[in-house]
Amino acid sequence: NKDDEAARAYTEATHIKPNDILGWQGLLTLYERQDGRKIDEYRKAAIQLAELFMEADDRTRCQMVIDKYTLFVKKHGSRAQYKQALETLLPTSTVYDFLEGRIPHPSHTYIKIAEIVEAEEKERANKEIGERRTRLGAKIGQVTTEVKGEIFTNSSLEQIYQHIIDWSTVDEIRREYEEKLLRHAYDTLIVLPTQNKTQKREQVVEFARGMVIIKHPFALAWQITLEWKDGESLADWDAGILRDFIEYCPEDGLSKTLRGYLESEISPSHVPTESSTADVATTDEDAPMTAADRLLLITEGVEESPSSVLAHRIMGEYYLFLEEFESAVDVSRKAQNLVTAAAQVSGLKFQDNTDSVNIILACSLTHFQSPKNHPEAKLLFESILKRKPTSTAALIGTGLILEEQEDYTEALDFLSRALDRDPENARVKCEAAWCIALNGDFAEGLTQLESCLALTKARDIRTRDLKGLILYRIGVCLWNIYSSKAARKDRNGAYAQFLASLQANMNFAPAYTSLGIYYADYAKDKNRARKCFQKAIELSASEIEAAERLARVFADQGDWDLVEVVAQRVVDSGKVRPPPGSKRKGVSWPFAALGVVELNKQEYTRSIISFQSALRISPEDYHSWVGLGESYHNSGRYVAATKAFQQAEKLEAGIKEQRTGERWFAMYMLANVKRELGDHNEAIAGYEEVLKGRPEEFGVSIALLQTLVEGGWRSIQLGFFGPAADNARKAIDVAGSIAAKRANAFNLWKAVGDACSILSWAQTHLEDFPLEKVKKLLEVKINMQEYDLLTEVDGVGKEIIASSLDTQRLDLQSRLTQCLHLAILAHKRAIHAATEDPHAQAVAWYNLGWAEHRAHACLFPQHRATGQKESLKFLKAAMRCFKRAIELEAGNSDFWDSLGVVTTQLSPKVSQHAFVRSLYLNDKSARVWTNLGTLYLLQSDYQLANDAFTRAQSADPDYAHAWLGQGLLALLVNDAKEAQMLFTHAFEIADSSSLLTKRQYALSTFDHLSSSPTISNNITDLIQPLFALNQLRSQVPSDLPYQHLSALLAERIGNYPDGLDSLSSVCSAVEAEYEVSESPSSLARFAQAKADLARIQLARREYGQAAENAETALDLSNDEDAGALDPDARQKCRLSAHLTAGLAHYYIGAMDQAIEMFRAALEESDGAPDIVCLLAQVLWAKGGEQQRGVARDQLFDCVEKHPGHVGAITLLGVIAVLDGDQESIEAVTSDLQGLRANDGLDVQQQRRLGELLAAISALGHGPAAKDAEVLSEVTTSVMLSPSKPHGWTQLAEVSEEPYPAEMALLTATRAVPPAGSLDAE
């Protein structure tokens, strides 16, 4: 078993005796024992032994060695080793000649080797593709090409195939491997780079040509021969070869296409068959194909050969011949790609094939969707003419395009050049003549066209179509040459030519259009004209004139669906937009017509697109701008609508005639847009301008009236109450003019009611409201009994109109009552006007309900004295109105919400049900959630109220009343700070019509300011609440508590005249109320108002009146049991009155009375330190030693009780300085130094401390030391408060340096509002 040692021994033996057979036989035996491990060594030994037997002329043993070797390798070796073994049987082997006849024929051996190589290459290709396709960024197609290129370029298969062909004696095998050789060479050519294709392509072409010559039915060879031919025309292909291919490859797709082509009209070898010659019976196969059969066969062949350039080219030319231009375009585009692919495969340019395909495509594009595709077609023709200037097809195509673009001179030039090459071409001659006519020379064109008739053949269908075209064009020339009305009406003139054209070609659309124009304009036969136009547009969408006239007919009939069909057909034809560079004008009316149709369908987005398309073609089209603006307006794009209408107005000057009065419409629509944008003033001006020219336009008048009312409501929301009242008065005037013409309009009376209601929100302007004018308006064209609707409930009926009042003597409250009653009556009139419209009637009841509710809200305080039943009459009437509205329209959430509001007081359960029902219909309404929360709040269910308010805030964060409700909840839980923040936020986001928001904001802000002296001194915090109260006073002048609050805020900012005016009004009103009711509450309010009035008079230095009013307040609040004030409020009121009276007496000079008042105030305030300071100052001012001693004692007691009181300590320091008491000065100085470092002092207190310390330092030492001490104190003030101006101001006064003065100015600038809270004290 020592095989290796045995092998070495045998090898050594063969080296010693190389011709000794035994050694080699031993090696073979040894290798055979090792199976396939030593095959390569076995091969060498076997060949050496076979050669020894050959030298010995022993054929039998030599054959045995070779046969044994091949069988052993086949069994144990690899595929490559077996191929090496088979090579020993080939003629290239050293033993082949010796063993010839004893071993297999070389052809068989080569076949086996080919099979092995084929398997190896296939296995290698699959392996390489599988590995490389997983690489990053690899593409399967690219990877496959790379792998095949590497394998095929190094393949030996082609040589092996050639050896098989050379050695084989069997024709079938030779043909089989000739096919394989061609296929392998073709596959190799595909993957070779372009620069390396030439040699291989020549080889492939040679192989293919050889097969075609011997007529071998291998489709690839025939396809290469046919497809790789670069021919300018299909006639360049040998018809014999085409027929042979059909015969030998009948099932190939290209074969079917060629068969149909050879029998078609476009084949040069086509011979027309006459039915009369068919005198011999024929079978179905021998019978000539019909045109349909040919087309079907060619189409089927193209589908079965999708990569054939020739098949697609034939198909394209046949479609072009049949004038199936769309199909020709599709096929020729595919052919372009196929030519490019064939060029990449073969390395040939195929310029003639490319030009031919491009000519088919360009000719098809010339007619398909003309003129949309003309630019592309023209580029194709131009590229061909650069290489082939005499190309007839390119010249004709270019001429036709230029003719369509109305460049007749250039078109005639190209057509003339084409006619020079083909002078008998009737079509080209006809087009040239038509260009002459269209260029203005109709007479010459007529002559040329008449000469073309001689070239037509009546028996040819295509020629008959051409004849129809020529006759039509002759008719057009006659129509333009003889343009008089009589000549055109002559039935022997152009009319006869149009009829002759239709006799030649019944499907010629332009002739129908011309006949339609004749019937419409001259024969006055609208029915026939419509039929002609309809026939024309059915035959050809390019008949734009016929389409426009037909669309106008349908539009006049209101048949917008047919208008859309006609317009869309014209748009789809591609004729509406001229190609770039064309002289022909575009056609915009189809897009405008589509826009109008889509407007009627309320498809505003599509109508915008249509009108924009129309304006791109005709930018000066007034009606398209109006349509575009209306589309923008209806879709809510108001800014864009404004621009469109403004552009239309600019174009109005260019309208020469105003037959239908369209010019005002743009102005009217622009006013509508301004109205939608909220620019009511411009909208009103626009409507008024329209009405100047068209005063009878009811729609414009109603729009003006509604805009006036809307502008009034908007002004109320913005706080412009004067303009709101002006709009309301103007609305009444406009309503009067409308009622005189059309008194039964629902919107008229709704607007009248709203105009009256507006004044209830701006009550200070009620004096100028024309009550009598409204009454007269309500009497116009009406049975007065109609106003007695719900009179048994609300008491408002025809008696209100019939009553006569002296409007000059009516007070404000009476005017308000009359205004609200008239609003109710106007809405009752609206119900009567809306009888025929259920929806409008429901809305009218709804509006009446709110008018009743508004009357309740405004007049309820005045009705309290007459009893509960009287005070609820308007509320009950409102409830009945809303119920009636719900009966008419139960699905309206607003109606249910309104019912819930008015039943909140009458029936909380019904109210809750109404709110829940409203939320069921619309759960996104913040207003309904807020109303529900208010109901829960009134029923003391705070948790549910909070949840409802929170839902309202989520639905609409900008709805102010939701935040207001949460603020009220915060007040109920004693969270005043949170409530004040919520009220402030509600006020900031609310509009000016909200009364409750202003009241709660002002009240909470005043309470907040009163709670902190520091905040109270900030003027900026007082401006907003004061502004809110001023607005509230304009809206509700009778709201006395908040008028009083306004005076208090005015006092705090130093606006004493306004405060005095407000409090004087309050005092007068409360006094009048007390005289009527004598109620304790009125007395208490009167006392409080007098005390506050006295304080303001004191500030105005009206000391006598201040003292008088203060003493009056003290007298009114003297009896604690009689007053309605709570103890704390009573104490504050009396304290204020005592202090005011004391200061007034002091300034008058009545010191005794002043001291008495201060002592009383001291008793009232239980020794308040501020009052002690005031009393001390008055006692000191009186000048007596006793009084001054009392002042010192009072201040010492105050400091003892309130050691940190700045005012008391400061006064003691001043007294010590005045007395020259050095000991007291030192003690006070020490206290002042301690207070100085207190962070709780405000700016004024710090200033006083600094000034006092500086004064003490100035009085205490010699001049030099005095200046140093003063400077030290001043610099200390600066160091303690570097950001405050008082220290820098003092330093500037004692220093000569400019820097302190600059810093004083800078810090003061930063400290004043709005940056800071520094005031002028």
mmCIF file of C-alpha atoms in Angstrom, residues 796-1049:
data_model
loop_
_atom_site.group_PDB
_atom_site.id
_atom_site.type_symbol
_atom_site.label_atom_id
_atom_site.label_comp_id
_atom_site.label_asym_id
_atom_site.label_seq_id
_atom_site.Cartn_x
_atom_site.Cartn_y
_atom_site.Cartn_z
ATOM 1 C CA VAL A 796 -95.229 94.299 20.754
ATOM 2 C CA GLY A 797 -97.652 94.731 17.858
ATOM 3 C CA LYS A 798 -99.133 97.204 15.419
ATOM 4 C CA GLU A 799 -99.850 99.631 18.257
ATOM 5 C CA ILE A 800 -96.133 100.401 18.426
ATOM 6 C CA ILE A 801 -96.200 101.622 14.831
ATOM 7 C CA ALA A 802 -99.432 103.508 15.277
ATOM 8 C CA SER A 803 -98.278 105.299 18.442
ATOM 9 C CA SER A 804 -97.164 108.865 18.078
ATOM 10 C CA LEU A 805 -94.149 110.037 20.082
ATOM 11 C CA ASP A 806 -92.239 113.253 20.316
ATOM 12 C CA THR A 807 -88.827 111.882 19.453
ATOM 13 C CA GLN A 808 -87.162 115.139 20.429
ATOM 14 C CA ARG A 809 -88.222 114.711 24.061
ATOM 15 C CA LEU A 810 -87.586 111.017 24.463
ATOM 16 C CA ASP A 811 -84.910 110.061 26.942
ATOM 17 C CA LEU A 812 -82.241 107.513 26.152
ATOM 18 C CA GLN A 813 -84.067 104.608 27.775
ATOM 19 C CA SER A 814 -87.271 105.313 25.888
ATOM 20 C CA ARG A 815 -85.392 105.503 22.621
ATOM 21 C CA LEU A 816 -83.763 102.156 23.401
ATOM 22 C CA THR A 817 -87.172 100.624 24.090
ATOM 23 C CA GLN A 818 -88.600 101.966 20.850
ATOM 24 C CA CYS A 819 -85.576 100.770 18.874
ATOM 25 C CA LEU A 820 -85.829 97.230 20.255
ATOM 26 C CA HIS A 821 -89.589 97.122 19.617
ATOM 27 C CA LEU A 822 -89.039 98.156 16.005
ATOM 28 C CA ALA A 823 -86.369 95.486 15.604
ATOM 29 C CA ILE A 824 -88.883 92.880 16.798
ATOM 30 C CA LEU A 825 -91.517 94.152 14.381
ATOM 31 C CA ALA A 826 -89.057 94.099 11.469
ATOM 32 C CA HIS A 827 -88.265 90.442 12.144
ATOM 33 C CA LYS A 828 -91.994 89.681 12.350
ATOM 34 C CA ARG A 829 -92.312 91.280 8.922
ATOM 35 C CA ALA A 830 -89.463 89.016 7.738
ATOM 36 C CA ILE A 831 -91.465 85.950 8.847
ATOM 37 C CA HIS A 832 -94.363 87.169 6.731
ATOM 38 C CA ALA A 833 -92.037 87.679 3.738
ATOM 39 C CA ALA A 834 -90.565 84.163 4.072
ATOM 40 C CA THR A 835 -93.855 82.292 3.952
ATOM 41 C CA GLU A 836 -93.011 80.469 0.711
ATOM 42 C CA ASP A 837 -89.531 79.329 1.806
ATOM 43 C CA PRO A 838 -89.415 76.914 4.789
ATOM 44 C CA HIS A 839 -85.707 77.419 5.396
ATOM 45 C CA ALA A 840 -85.977 81.205 5.237
ATOM 46 C CA GLN A 841 -88.981 81.037 7.547
ATOM 47 C CA ALA A 842 -86.990 78.992 10.079
ATOM 48 C CA VAL A 843 -84.202 81.555 9.937
ATOM 49 C CA ALA A 844 -86.740 84.370 10.347
ATOM 50 C CA TRP A 845 -88.156 82.783 13.507
ATOM 51 C CA TYR A 846 -84.611 82.325 14.766
ATOM 52 C CA ASN A 847 -83.802 85.995 14.142
ATOM 53 C CA LEU A 848 -87.004 87.072 15.863
ATOM 54 C CA GLY A 849 -86.072 84.959 18.869
ATOM 55 C CA TRP A 850 -82.772 86.728 19.265
ATOM 56 C CA ALA A 851 -84.455 90.110 18.862
ATOM 57 C CA GLU A 852 -86.835 89.172 21.708
ATOM 58 C CA HIS A 853 -83.908 87.988 23.794
ATOM 59 C CA ARG A 854 -82.020 91.213 23.137
ATOM 60 C CA ALA A 855 -85.035 93.188 24.299
ATOM 61 C CA HIS A 856 -85.110 91.127 27.476
ATOM 62 C CA ALA A 857 -81.405 91.663 28.093
ATOM 63 C CA CYS A 858 -81.590 95.434 27.558
ATOM 64 C CA LEU A 859 -84.954 96.219 29.139
ATOM 65 C CA PHE A 860 -85.151 93.711 31.986
ATOM 66 C CA PRO A 861 -83.744 96.040 34.668
ATOM 67 C CA GLN A 862 -86.448 98.575 33.830
ATOM 68 C CA HIS A 863 -89.196 95.936 34.117
ATOM 69 C CA ARG A 864 -88.238 94.530 37.500
ATOM 70 C CA ALA A 865 -90.560 96.853 39.349
ATOM 71 C CA THR A 866 -93.619 95.664 37.447
ATOM 72 C CA GLY A 867 -93.276 92.069 38.558
ATOM 73 C CA GLN A 868 -91.607 88.821 37.570
ATOM 74 C CA LYS A 869 -94.192 87.949 34.913
ATOM 75 C CA GLU A 870 -93.704 91.231 33.103
ATOM 76 C CA SER A 871 -89.922 90.906 33.185
ATOM 77 C CA LEU A 872 -90.004 87.477 31.477
ATOM 78 C CA LYS A 873 -92.356 88.285 28.604
ATOM 79 C CA PHE A 874 -89.622 88.797 26.028
ATOM 80 C CA LEU A 875 -87.810 85.695 27.230
ATOM 81 C CA LYS A 876 -90.957 83.593 26.830
ATOM 82 C CA ALA A 877 -91.553 85.035 23.386
ATOM 83 C CA ALA A 878 -87.971 84.182 22.405
ATOM 84 C CA MET A 879 -88.502 80.624 23.628
ATOM 85 C CA ARG A 880 -91.582 80.241 21.430
ATOM 86 C CA CYS A 881 -89.689 81.623 18.436
ATOM 87 C CA PHE A 882 -86.827 79.180 18.799
ATOM 88 C CA LYS A 883 -89.236 76.274 19.252
ATOM 89 C CA ARG A 884 -90.960 77.252 16.025
ATOM 90 C CA ALA A 885 -87.623 77.458 14.227
ATOM 91 C CA ILE A 886 -86.754 73.965 15.466
ATOM 92 C CA GLU A 887 -90.074 72.634 14.241
ATOM 93 C CA LEU A 888 -89.237 73.920 10.775
ATOM 94 C CA GLU A 889 -85.585 72.807 10.791
ATOM 95 C CA ALA A 890 -84.776 70.357 13.574
ATOM 96 C CA GLY A 891 -81.297 69.592 12.296
ATOM 97 C CA ASN A 892 -79.874 73.055 12.923
ATOM 98 C CA SER A 893 -77.574 73.068 15.948
ATOM 99 C CA ASP A 894 -77.746 76.871 16.319
ATOM 100 C CA PHE A 895 -81.506 76.713 16.844
ATOM 101 C CA TRP A 896 -81.132 74.226 19.694
ATOM 102 C CA ASP A 897 -78.325 76.288 21.222
ATOM 103 C CA SER A 898 -80.517 79.390 21.174
ATOM 104 C CA LEU A 899 -83.369 77.497 22.850
ATOM 105 C CA GLY A 900 -80.951 76.403 25.555
ATOM 106 C CA VAL A 901 -79.869 79.996 26.171
ATOM 107 C CA VAL A 902 -83.374 81.421 26.614
ATOM 108 C CA THR A 903 -84.570 78.521 28.806
ATOM 109 C CA THR A 904 -81.588 78.713 31.168
ATOM 110 C CA GLN A 905 -83.655 80.804 33.576
ATOM 111 C CA LEU A 906 -87.074 79.409 32.681
ATOM 112 C CA SER A 907 -86.327 75.659 32.739
ATOM 113 C CA PRO A 908 -82.778 74.381 33.362
ATOM 114 C CA LYS A 909 -83.711 70.817 32.345
ATOM 115 C CA VAL A 910 -85.044 71.939 28.982
ATOM 116 C CA SER A 911 -81.986 74.119 28.598
ATOM 117 C CA GLN A 912 -79.653 71.202 29.231
ATOM 118 C CA HIS A 913 -81.542 69.019 26.756
ATOM 119 C CA ALA A 914 -81.329 71.742 24.109
ATOM 120 C CA PHE A 915 -77.579 72.189 24.594
ATOM 121 C CA VAL A 916 -76.965 68.446 24.461
ATOM 122 C CA ARG A 917 -79.034 68.168 21.304
ATOM 123 C CA SER A 918 -77.081 71.025 19.739
ATOM 124 C CA LEU A 919 -73.797 69.312 20.598
ATOM 125 C CA TYR A 920 -75.098 66.092 19.105
ATOM 126 C CA LEU A 921 -75.546 67.943 15.832
ATOM 127 C CA ASN A 922 -72.254 69.841 16.108
ATOM 128 C CA ASP A 923 -69.887 68.885 18.904
ATOM 129 C CA LYS A 924 -67.185 71.286 17.665
ATOM 130 C CA SER A 925 -69.036 74.455 18.627
ATOM 131 C CA ALA A 926 -67.163 76.379 21.313
ATOM 132 C CA ARG A 927 -70.173 78.652 21.863
ATOM 133 C CA VAL A 928 -72.497 75.755 22.724
ATOM 134 C CA TRP A 929 -69.979 74.207 25.103
ATOM 135 C CA THR A 930 -69.579 77.591 26.803
ATOM 136 C CA ASN A 931 -73.338 78.026 27.122
ATOM 137 C CA LEU A 932 -73.613 74.543 28.616
ATOM 138 C CA GLY A 933 -70.827 75.382 31.051
ATOM 139 C CA THR A 934 -72.670 78.555 32.030
ATOM 140 C CA LEU A 935 -75.790 76.507 32.751
ATOM 141 C CA TYR A 936 -73.800 74.172 34.982
ATOM 142 C CA LEU A 937 -72.224 77.193 36.651
ATOM 143 C CA LEU A 938 -75.642 78.668 37.440
ATOM 144 C CA GLN A 939 -76.685 75.304 38.847
ATOM 145 C CA SER A 940 -73.514 75.239 41.048
ATOM 146 C CA ASP A 941 -72.094 72.127 39.372
ATOM 147 C CA TYR A 942 -68.572 73.478 39.127
ATOM 148 C CA GLN A 943 -66.861 70.317 37.923
ATOM 149 C CA LEU A 944 -69.155 69.874 34.932
ATOM 150 C CA ALA A 945 -68.915 73.593 34.243
ATOM 151 C CA ASN A 946 -65.131 73.393 34.198
ATOM 152 C CA ASP A 947 -65.226 70.384 31.859
ATOM 153 C CA ALA A 948 -67.550 72.194 29.476
ATOM 154 C CA PHE A 949 -65.422 75.349 29.457
ATOM 155 C CA THR A 950 -62.325 73.231 28.807
ATOM 156 C CA ARG A 951 -64.010 71.532 25.848
ATOM 157 C CA ALA A 952 -64.952 74.945 24.509
ATOM 158 C CA GLN A 953 -61.349 76.133 24.742
ATOM 159 C CA SER A 954 -60.193 73.014 22.893
ATOM 160 C CA ALA A 955 -62.758 73.565 20.138
ATOM 161 C CA ASP A 956 -61.829 77.224 19.689
ATOM 162 C CA PRO A 957 -59.000 78.687 21.782
ATOM 163 C CA ASP A 958 -59.957 82.193 20.605
ATOM 164 C CA TYR A 959 -63.503 82.076 21.967
ATOM 165 C CA ALA A 960 -63.333 84.581 24.837
ATOM 166 C CA HIS A 961 -66.401 83.539 26.820
ATOM 167 C CA ALA A 962 -64.947 80.082 27.478
ATOM 168 C CA TRP A 963 -62.040 81.712 29.298
ATOM 169 C CA LEU A 964 -64.452 84.114 30.981
ATOM 170 C CA GLY A 965 -66.419 81.170 32.351
ATOM 171 C CA GLN A 966 -63.317 79.613 33.832
ATOM 172 C CA GLY A 967 -62.449 82.968 35.356
ATOM 173 C CA LEU A 968 -65.827 83.040 37.091
ATOM 174 C CA LEU A 969 -65.166 79.533 38.403
ATOM 175 C CA ALA A 970 -61.812 80.703 39.746
ATOM 176 C CA LEU A 971 -63.572 83.550 41.563
ATOM 177 C CA LEU A 972 -66.015 81.098 43.112
ATOM 178 C CA VAL A 973 -63.129 79.059 44.527
ATOM 179 C CA ASN A 974 -61.427 82.250 45.799
ATOM 180 C CA ASP A 975 -58.518 82.111 43.357
ATOM 181 C CA ALA A 976 -58.527 85.821 42.520
ATOM 182 C CA LYS A 977 -55.119 85.783 40.852
ATOM 183 C CA GLU A 978 -56.080 82.999 38.440
ATOM 184 C CA ALA A 979 -59.415 84.686 37.774
ATOM 185 C CA GLN A 980 -57.701 87.977 36.990
ATOM 186 C CA MET A 981 -55.369 86.239 34.497
ATOM 187 C CA LEU A 982 -58.290 84.463 32.806
ATOM 188 C CA PHE A 983 -60.358 87.655 32.617
ATOM 189 C CA THR A 984 -57.397 89.499 31.131
ATOM 190 C CA HIS A 985 -56.887 86.816 28.492
ATOM 191 C CA ALA A 986 -60.593 86.797 27.683
ATOM 192 C CA PHE A 987 -60.580 90.573 27.268
ATOM 193 C CA GLU A 988 -57.537 90.449 24.978
ATOM 194 C CA ILE A 989 -59.097 87.949 22.569
ATOM 195 C CA ALA A 990 -62.706 89.164 22.786
ATOM 196 C CA ASP A 991 -64.304 91.580 20.383
ATOM 197 C CA SER A 992 -65.745 94.874 21.581
ATOM 198 C CA SER A 993 -69.344 93.676 21.606
ATOM 199 C CA SER A 994 -68.814 91.534 24.698
ATOM 200 C CA LEU A 995 -70.080 93.502 27.726
ATOM 201 C CA LEU A 996 -69.456 90.865 30.368
ATOM 202 C CA THR A 997 -65.825 90.477 29.333
ATOM 203 C CA LYS A 998 -65.189 94.196 29.792
ATOM 204 C CA ARG A 999 -66.980 94.270 33.142
ATOM 205 C CA GLN A 1000 -65.152 91.328 34.651
ATOM 206 C CA TYR A 1001 -61.805 92.409 33.281
ATOM 207 C CA ALA A 1002 -62.100 95.951 34.588
ATOM 208 C CA LEU A 1003 -63.412 94.826 37.972
ATOM 209 C CA SER A 1004 -60.764 92.132 38.469
ATOM 210 C CA THR A 1005 -57.996 94.465 37.328
ATOM 211 C CA PHE A 1006 -59.133 97.195 39.744
ATOM 212 C CA ASP A 1007 -59.230 94.699 42.612
ATOM 213 C CA HIS A 1008 -55.791 93.469 41.683
ATOM 214 C CA LEU A 1009 -54.373 97.002 41.497
ATOM 215 C CA SER A 1010 -55.992 97.929 44.783
ATOM 216 C CA SER A 1011 -54.345 94.996 46.522
ATOM 217 C CA SER A 1012 -50.803 96.235 45.843
ATOM 218 C CA PRO A 1013 -49.652 99.862 46.212
ATOM 219 C CA THR A 1014 -46.669 99.212 43.918
ATOM 220 C CA ILE A 1015 -48.804 97.858 41.101
ATOM 221 C CA SER A 1016 -51.386 100.520 41.687
ATOM 222 C CA ASN A 1017 -48.882 103.229 40.800
ATOM 223 C CA ASN A 1018 -48.169 101.703 37.371
ATOM 224 C CA ILE A 1019 -50.100 103.800 34.866
ATOM 225 C CA THR A 1020 -49.727 101.255 32.041
ATOM 226 C CA ASP A 1021 -51.738 98.720 34.053
ATOM 227 C CA LEU A 1022 -54.632 101.176 34.258
ATOM 228 C CA ILE A 1023 -54.968 102.179 30.622
ATOM 229 C CA GLN A 1024 -56.547 98.968 29.289
ATOM 230 C CA PRO A 1025 -59.249 98.615 31.935
ATOM 231 C CA LEU A 1026 -60.057 102.305 31.585
ATOM 232 C CA PHE A 1027 -60.361 101.871 27.832
ATOM 233 C CA ALA A 1028 -62.675 98.895 28.369
ATOM 234 C CA LEU A 1029 -64.882 100.899 30.714
ATOM 235 C CA ASN A 1030 -65.051 103.802 28.292
ATOM 236 C CA GLN A 1031 -66.273 101.414 25.606
ATOM 237 C CA LEU A 1032 -68.749 99.944 28.054
ATOM 238 C CA ARG A 1033 -70.075 103.420 28.795
ATOM 239 C CA SER A 1034 -70.591 104.016 25.064
ATOM 240 C CA GLN A 1035 -72.517 100.784 24.784
ATOM 241 C CA VAL A 1036 -74.507 100.970 28.042
ATOM 242 C CA PRO A 1037 -74.583 104.529 29.437
ATOM 243 C CA SER A 1038 -76.959 103.479 32.224
ATOM 244 C CA ASP A 1039 -74.487 101.015 33.760
ATOM 245 C CA LEU A 1040 -73.693 103.219 36.814
ATOM 246 C CA PRO A 1041 -71.471 100.861 38.882
ATOM 247 C CA TYR A 1042 -68.985 100.524 36.060
ATOM 248 C CA GLN A 1043 -69.198 104.231 35.293
ATOM 249 C CA HIS A 1044 -68.210 104.761 38.921
ATOM 250 C CA LEU A 1045 -65.350 102.279 38.490
ATOM 251 C CA SER A 1046 -64.225 104.182 35.401
ATOM 252 C CA ALA A 1047 -63.995 107.352 37.480
ATOM 253 C CA LEU A 1048 -61.824 105.585 40.063
ATOM 254 C CA LEU A 1049 -59.418 104.392 37.379
#
